[in-house]
mmCIF file of C-alpha atoms in Angstrom:
data_model
loop_
_atom_site.group_PDB
_atom_site.id
_atom_site.type_symbol
_atom_site.label_atom_id
_atom_site.label_comp_id
_atom_site.label_asym_id
_atom_site.label_seq_id
_atom_site.Cartn_x
_atom_site.Cartn_y
_atom_site.Cartn_z
ATOM 1 C CA THR S 1 6.128 11.774 -11.550
ATOM 2 C CA HIS S 2 4.309 14.806 -11.947
ATOM 3 C CA PRO S 3 5.924 18.350 -13.367
ATOM 4 C CA PRO S 4 7.156 20.565 -10.465
ATOM 5 C CA CYS S 5 4.797 23.077 -9.209
ATOM 6 C CA ARG S 6 5.385 26.396 -6.905
ATOM 7 C CA ALA S 7 3.494 26.656 -4.126
ATOM 8 C CA ARG S 8 2.244 30.418 -3.662
ATOM 9 C CA THR S 9 0.038 32.083 -1.537
ATOM 10 C CA VAL S 10 -3.592 32.820 -3.661
ATOM 11 C CA GLY S 11 -5.571 34.530 -0.843
ATOM 12 C CA LEU S 12 -4.849 38.284 -2.161
ATOM 13 C CA SER S 13 -4.573 37.387 -5.388
ATOM 14 C CA VAL S 14 -8.084 35.990 -5.419
ATOM 15 C CA ALA S 15 -9.401 39.107 -3.979
ATOM 16 C CA MET S 16 -7.786 40.965 -6.013
ATOM 17 C CA LEU S 17 -9.582 39.179 -9.011
ATOM 18 C CA ALA S 18 -12.657 38.714 -7.747
ATOM 19 C CA ALA S 19 -12.281 42.931 -6.832
ATOM 20 C CA SER S 20 -11.161 43.576 -10.901
ATOM 21 C CA LEU S 21 -13.953 41.770 -12.063
ATOM 22 C CA TYR S 22 -16.691 43.244 -10.220
ATOM 23 C CA LEU S 23 -15.551 46.745 -11.183
ATOM 24 C CA ALA S 24 -14.833 45.370 -15.333
ATOM 25 C CA HIS S 25 -18.240 43.569 -15.810
ATOM 26 C CA ALA S 26 -20.740 40.851 -14.341
ATOM 27 C CA ALA S 27 -18.349 37.046 -13.959
ATOM 28 C CA THR S 28 -19.860 34.155 -12.814
ATOM 29 C CA PHE S 29 -17.622 32.819 -10.007
ATOM 30 C CA VAL S 30 -17.019 29.571 -9.299
ATOM 31 C CA SER S 31 -14.708 26.969 -6.795
ATOM 32 C CA GLY S 32 -14.857 23.627 -5.593
ATOM 33 C CA ASN S 33 -17.185 20.967 -7.750
ATOM 34 C CA VAL S 34 -18.286 22.035 -11.273
ATOM 35 C CA SER S 35 -19.864 19.903 -13.583
ATOM 36 C CA GLY S 36 -22.782 20.963 -16.091
ATOM 37 C CA THR S 37 -22.448 23.420 -18.971
ATOM 38 C CA TRP S 38 -20.529 27.080 -19.237
ATOM 39 C CA THR S 39 -22.164 29.280 -21.754
ATOM 40 C CA THR S 40 -20.679 32.959 -22.773
ATOM 41 C CA THR S 41 -24.055 34.561 -20.965
ATOM 42 C CA GLY S 42 -21.927 33.382 -17.871
ATOM 43 C CA SER S 43 -18.696 34.189 -19.279
ATOM 44 C CA PRO S 44 -16.199 35.033 -17.876
ATOM 45 C CA TYR S 45 -15.826 32.402 -14.862
ATOM 46 C CA ALA S 46 -13.209 33.529 -12.282
ATOM 47 C CA ALA S 47 -12.149 30.641 -10.343
ATOM 48 C CA THR S 48 -11.547 31.928 -6.439
ATOM 49 C CA GLY S 49 -10.687 28.273 -5.838
ATOM 50 C CA ASN S 50 -9.464 25.180 -6.849
ATOM 51 C CA LEU S 51 -11.845 23.193 -8.943
ATOM 52 C CA THR S 52 -12.828 19.698 -9.060
ATOM 53 C CA VAL S 53 -14.750 17.790 -11.445
ATOM 54 C CA PRO S 54 -16.283 15.016 -9.414
ATOM 55 C CA GLY S 55 -16.465 11.594 -11.196
ATOM 56 C CA GLY S 56 -18.903 10.347 -13.409
ATOM 57 C CA GLN S 57 -19.830 13.845 -14.086
ATOM 58 C CA THR S 58 -19.157 16.038 -16.868
ATOM 59 C CA LEU S 59 -18.421 19.641 -17.555
ATOM 60 C CA THR S 60 -19.010 20.875 -21.251
ATOM 61 C CA ILE S 61 -17.646 24.288 -22.134
ATOM 62 C CA GLN S 62 -18.595 25.557 -25.107
ATOM 63 C CA PRO S 63 -17.088 28.086 -28.011
ATOM 64 C CA GLY S 64 -16.159 31.431 -26.773
ATOM 65 C CA VAL S 65 -16.133 31.132 -23.127
ATOM 66 C CA THR S 66 -13.258 32.334 -20.312
ATOM 67 C CA LEU S 67 -12.019 31.213 -17.171
ATOM 68 C CA ILE S 68 -9.843 33.660 -15.451
ATOM 69 C CA MET S 69 -7.759 30.917 -13.203
ATOM 70 C CA GLY S 70 -6.543 33.121 -9.712
ATOM 71 C CA GLN S 71 -3.044 32.601 -9.069
ATOM 72 C CA GLY S 72 -1.252 29.308 -8.101
ATOM 73 C CA LEU S 73 -5.371 27.559 -8.455
ATOM 74 C CA ASN S 74 -6.013 24.369 -10.012
ATOM 75 C CA MET S 75 -8.540 22.209 -11.886
ATOM 76 C CA ASP S 76 -8.786 18.615 -11.379
ATOM 77 C CA VAL S 77 -10.809 16.223 -13.671
ATOM 78 C CA GLU S 78 -11.555 13.321 -12.232
ATOM 79 C CA GLY S 79 -14.654 12.645 -14.480
ATOM 80 C CA ALA S 80 -14.497 14.418 -17.981
ATOM 81 C CA ILE S 81 -14.356 17.985 -19.668
ATOM 82 C CA SER S 82 -15.076 18.807 -23.082
ATOM 83 C CA ALA S 83 -13.667 21.795 -24.240
ATOM 84 C CA VAL S 84 -14.231 22.665 -27.826
ATOM 85 C CA GLY S 85 -13.875 26.097 -29.314
ATOM 86 C CA THR S 86 -14.115 26.890 -32.603
ATOM 87 C CA VAL S 87 -11.628 28.750 -34.871
ATOM 88 C CA ALA S 88 -13.636 32.301 -34.485
ATOM 89 C CA GLN S 89 -14.901 31.379 -31.102
ATOM 90 C CA PRO S 90 -11.963 29.776 -29.012
ATOM 91 C CA ILE S 91 -11.913 28.557 -25.379
ATOM 92 C CA VAL S 92 -9.508 30.884 -23.051
ATOM 93 C CA ILE S 93 -7.919 29.858 -20.195
ATOM 94 C CA ARG S 94 -5.716 32.473 -19.037
ATOM 95 C CA GLY S 95 -4.660 33.712 -15.268
ATOM 96 C CA SER S 96 -5.777 37.285 -13.685
ATOM 97 C CA SER S 97 -2.889 38.648 -15.674
ATOM 98 C CA PRO S 98 0.179 37.492 -16.621
ATOM 99 C CA SER S 99 2.557 37.483 -14.024
ATOM 100 C CA LEU S 100 -0.363 35.877 -11.638
ATOM 101 C CA TYR S 101 0.256 32.008 -12.700
ATOM 102 C CA TRP S 102 -2.384 29.695 -12.380
ATOM 103 C CA ASP S 103 -1.414 26.139 -12.094
ATOM 104 C CA HIS S 104 -2.328 23.313 -13.829
ATOM 105 C CA LEU S 105 -5.691 21.591 -15.482
ATOM 106 C CA LEU S 106 -4.793 18.059 -14.789
ATOM 107 C CA VAL S 107 -7.166 15.353 -16.347
ATOM 108 C CA ASN S 108 -7.130 11.778 -13.978
ATOM 109 C CA TYR S 109 -8.803 8.996 -15.797
ATOM 110 C CA ASN S 110 -11.049 6.753 -14.074
ATOM 111 C CA GLY S 111 -12.821 5.303 -16.781
ATOM 112 C CA GLY S 112 -16.310 6.596 -19.182
ATOM 113 C CA ALA S 113 -15.940 9.406 -20.972
ATOM 114 C CA GLN S 114 -13.366 11.207 -22.611
ATOM 115 C CA SER S 115 -12.143 14.438 -22.278
ATOM 116 C CA SER S 116 -11.437 17.179 -25.605
ATOM 117 C CA PHE S 117 -9.910 20.083 -25.762
ATOM 118 C CA VAL S 118 -10.389 21.694 -28.613
ATOM 119 C CA ASN S 119 -10.027 25.606 -29.996
ATOM 120 C CA CYS S 120 -8.516 26.103 -26.753
ATOM 121 C CA ARG S 121 -6.463 28.996 -25.522
ATOM 122 C CA PHE S 122 -4.442 28.233 -22.360
ATOM 123 C CA THR S 123 -1.676 30.962 -20.610
ATOM 124 C CA ASP S 124 -0.567 31.999 -17.865
ATOM 125 C CA ALA S 125 0.168 28.661 -16.181
ATOM 126 C CA THR S 126 2.886 26.968 -14.221
ATOM 127 C CA ASN S 127 1.855 23.703 -15.826
ATOM 128 C CA ALA S 128 -0.815 24.345 -17.966
ATOM 129 C CA LEU S 129 -2.886 20.675 -19.496
ATOM 130 C CA GLN S 130 -2.367 17.177 -17.626
ATOM 131 C CA VAL S 131 -3.389 14.013 -18.740
ATOM 132 C CA LEU S 132 -2.988 11.471 -16.456
ATOM 133 C CA ASN S 133 -3.936 7.731 -16.881
ATOM 134 C CA GLN S 134 -2.653 5.794 -13.588
ATOM 135 C CA ASN S 135 -5.982 2.601 -13.539
ATOM 136 C CA THR S 136 -5.055 -0.980 -14.497
ATOM 137 C CA GLY S 137 -6.600 -1.552 -18.065
ATOM 138 C CA LEU S 138 -8.158 1.368 -18.925
ATOM 139 C CA THR S 139 -7.448 3.155 -21.895
ATOM 140 C CA MET S 140 -7.377 6.862 -21.991
ATOM 141 C CA ALA S 141 -7.604 8.716 -25.291
ATOM 142 C CA PRO S 142 -7.936 12.481 -24.675
ATOM 143 C CA GLN S 143 -8.252 14.592 -27.832
ATOM 144 C CA ILE S 144 -5.499 18.004 -28.031
ATOM 145 C CA SER S 145 -6.063 19.481 -30.714
ATOM 146 C CA ASN S 146 -5.570 23.162 -32.434
ATOM 147 C CA CYS S 147 -4.522 24.283 -29.271
ATOM 148 C CA ILE S 148 -2.404 27.644 -28.375
ATOM 149 C CA PHE S 149 -0.226 27.399 -25.319
ATOM 150 C CA SER S 150 2.006 30.335 -23.767
ATOM 151 C CA ASN S 151 3.834 31.714 -21.285
ATOM 152 C CA CYS S 152 3.592 28.666 -19.127
ATOM 153 C CA LEU S 153 6.886 28.693 -16.257
ATOM 154 C CA SER S 154 6.927 24.484 -16.771
ATOM 155 C CA THR S 155 5.335 21.936 -19.093
ATOM 156 C CA CYS S 156 2.590 23.204 -21.124
ATOM 157 C CA VAL S 157 1.260 19.776 -22.737
ATOM 158 C CA TYR S 158 2.569 17.075 -19.488
ATOM 159 C CA ALA S 159 0.848 12.940 -20.514
ATOM 160 C CA ALA S 160 2.283 10.198 -18.696
ATOM 161 C CA ALA S 161 0.424 6.464 -18.250
ATOM 162 C CA ILE S 162 1.910 5.330 -14.877
ATOM 163 C CA ALA S 163 0.808 1.783 -13.406
ATOM 164 C CA ASP S 164 0.212 1.415 -10.053
ATOM 165 C CA TYR S 165 1.523 -2.232 -9.049
ATOM 166 C CA VAL S 166 3.615 -4.179 -10.834
ATOM 167 C CA TYR S 167 1.627 -6.319 -13.457
ATOM 168 C CA ASP S 168 -0.694 -3.997 -13.993
ATOM 169 C CA THR S 169 -0.802 -2.044 -17.480
ATOM 170 C CA ALA S 170 -2.127 1.677 -17.744
ATOM 171 C CA ASN S 171 -2.705 2.767 -21.403
ATOM 172 C CA LEU S 172 -2.644 7.036 -22.886
ATOM 173 C CA ALA S 173 -3.637 6.959 -26.330
ATOM 174 C CA GLY S 174 -5.481 9.813 -28.048
ATOM 175 C CA SER S 175 -3.864 12.431 -30.134
ATOM 176 C CA LEU S 176 -2.317 15.959 -29.861
ATOM 177 C CA LEU S 177 -2.375 17.360 -32.871
ATOM 178 C CA ASN S 178 -1.542 21.249 -34.737
ATOM 179 C CA CYS S 179 -0.892 23.125 -31.283
ATOM 180 C CA SER S 180 1.257 25.589 -30.850
ATOM 181 C CA PHE S 181 3.621 26.458 -27.926
ATOM 182 C CA SER S 182 4.775 29.822 -27.412
ATOM 183 C CA SER S 183 7.033 32.174 -24.484
ATOM 184 C CA SER S 184 7.168 28.889 -22.631
ATOM 185 C CA SER S 185 10.040 26.535 -20.817
ATOM 186 C CA ASN S 186 8.714 22.939 -22.036
ATOM 187 C CA GLY S 187 6.132 22.009 -24.913
ATOM 188 C CA ILE S 188 4.861 18.664 -24.767
ATOM 189 C CA HIS S 189 6.480 15.928 -21.622
ATOM 190 C CA LEU S 190 5.672 12.366 -22.502
ATOM 191 C CA TYR S 191 5.898 10.051 -19.787
ATOM 192 C CA ASN S 192 5.630 6.203 -18.848
ATOM 193 C CA THR S 193 6.389 3.741 -16.048
ATOM 194 C CA GLY S 194 9.450 0.770 -17.161
ATOM 195 C CA GLY S 195 7.847 -1.511 -14.760
ATOM 196 C CA ASP S 196 10.363 -5.531 -14.659
ATOM 197 C CA GLY S 197 7.645 -7.291 -13.342
ATOM 198 C CA GLN S 198 9.105 -7.577 -9.850
ATOM 199 C CA PHE S 199 9.488 -4.596 -7.985
ATOM 200 C CA ILE S 200 9.139 -1.452 -10.738
ATOM 201 C CA PRO S 201 5.277 -0.941 -11.108
ATOM 202 C CA GLY S 202 3.749 -2.416 -14.533
ATOM 203 C CA PRO S 203 4.522 -0.642 -17.518
ATOM 204 C CA GLY S 204 2.322 2.487 -18.517
ATOM 205 C CA THR S 205 2.050 2.639 -22.599
ATOM 206 C CA VAL S 206 1.778 5.733 -24.539
ATOM 207 C CA ASN S 207 0.924 5.503 -28.270
ATOM 208 C CA MET S 208 -0.737 8.995 -28.277
ATOM 209 C CA THR S 209 -0.135 10.195 -32.187
ATOM 210 C CA VAL S 210 1.536 13.557 -31.857
ATOM 211 C CA ALA S 211 2.062 15.429 -35.159
ATOM 212 C CA ASN S 212 2.030 18.545 -36.611
ATOM 213 C CA ASN S 213 2.964 20.878 -33.847
#
């Protein structure tokens, strides 16, 4: 149900990332559980390990912040993320170099606050942004707008509604508007399960508004 990902050795690239950022200028190194607010004062934020936004918590990324992901690393959001940049100060999520691809940013909806990505720039990823709802009776409604995706090995935006059990339903709404895609294998991939009421998991419904991309 997820797009393919490549396995990579991350130890050396993470060490190189840390060393290069230390020599360049001060950075905030992050790994493991993250939440709260990331500001331009702490930017760039450099991921030296996989990141998780725990359930019930929110990570707010302010305009102008840069997140540098080490090779093969990912961010899994079990709570919510608010990444709302501006035209003048976009939020940048990138690799440490164009050839050292990070893996994905996955928002796995579990109810509660919705996630937003506005005026963000995603680059140097395998599968950049994934939004997934597989919870019974819940509607996920992420807002993704005015974002730029480039240099992605596989899919830039993967959005899916997948029901866990035969009689369950999962709904994906929200919007994907005014985004651009370049130098990537695939732009947008929408996916839902069908369900037959007997053996196949129940229906997943995708009613996301996708326009002007």
